């Protein structure tokens, strides 16, 4: 069953090391820097060349991997995962990496993304005798590999990966090799680096900086990398059809110090803000960004308009993320605890409030209200993504269609609901131009599914049924 969807949430983060004496420790630091991608569960599996050993738990990286736990994780290779529950929901059994033992070898899997044909694959596999340990979509790859009939692990992986549809960045580790795979559209970011003679792989390049690794390149769509003690080999398991990196990685999910396919995330966000200075120029006294993900864009807007950037909103860093709260009322309380307006900055001022997206509208309404209660005379809301009108099937929880405020409301209706004086969303063209990747023409190269309803992959009926019949 697919998960209950709450709001705009990150998916997961993965990190892997091959050939380093401190593999587990490096993975700990790498996962720590990817913690923004998932806070519900985390795990590390290490290989000492003879066996795989794993530790996982529900909680943050620093909570699960105590000094005592880390002492047990000895080996020269490791993969790790931070999880936000997407397909399959939460629970300890779904925390990754998943670890499988058979009489001949072991296999560990870490996955970022969401498969859109998982139900049909599970039906087929169950009909052939498979029994699943988890309700997560990740596990199907292990069953497909085991049943593929090929003797060589690379061929097993290639054969199994070619059956998957949707978004997937996979780390697959056995005692003797680490395989790295990215779906044929390259929906999720995944990069390769090195640290001396060791190879490092991460969802975001910020993890390389933390461990002192050097960035080599991004994994190509449809590519399978095989890393072992003999070196590294690259093969294509699928032809890259249409490249379609998730646009929201640039706008919201990734850390500003990460680079995705050659574009620094902070710079992309700043350019989105600059673009909004052209698409939504207002006469105002201050520009403020909703912390943290919209600060770069607010700085860009301020730079381009000449209106001073100010810290009009302060984030309380010691409050858990609002979307973790289970009910609507608790979630709203969470927003209040998390953000505070700075009265001295906004009182008596016309404020441009820059934010990255509007999902349900609840958070925007609360922030506008806070700014007005703190004395702002006008609040102009500037959003650096186009309206999110459609659900995401690729591992981002954007809500069911009916829960999305933009699904059936005009911009004017949304403005009234959130209580702003004006509300402007960036255009799709403006967004693409501002992010500025050079490898696509126009909108090609990006996934725009949640904005336009045009998804890069086929969406299977059982997946659609879940999202539209809730
Ligand atoms: S549908 Fe939206 S959130 Fe999902 S992968 Fe595409 S751009 Fe990203």
XYZ file of C-alpha atoms in Angstrom, residues 116-117 166 392-394 453 455-465 467-468:
20
model
C 5.594 3.363 -10.017
C 5.175 -0.269 -11.086
C 9.843 5.272 -11.749
C 4.343 13.433 -7.286
C 4.705 9.701 -7.932
C 8.487 9.677 -7.597
C 0.769 17.000 -15.064
C 5.178 12.978 -16.085
C 8.360 11.553 -17.589
C 7.277 7.927 -17.032
C 4.139 5.954 -17.534
C 2.088 5.921 -14.293
C 0.576 2.537 -13.575
C -3.141 2.137 -12.799
C -2.646 0.836 -9.252
C -0.523 3.877 -8.393
C -3.051 6.273 -9.947
C -5.875 4.577 -8.117
C -3.647 8.938 -5.453
C -7.001 9.727 -7.013
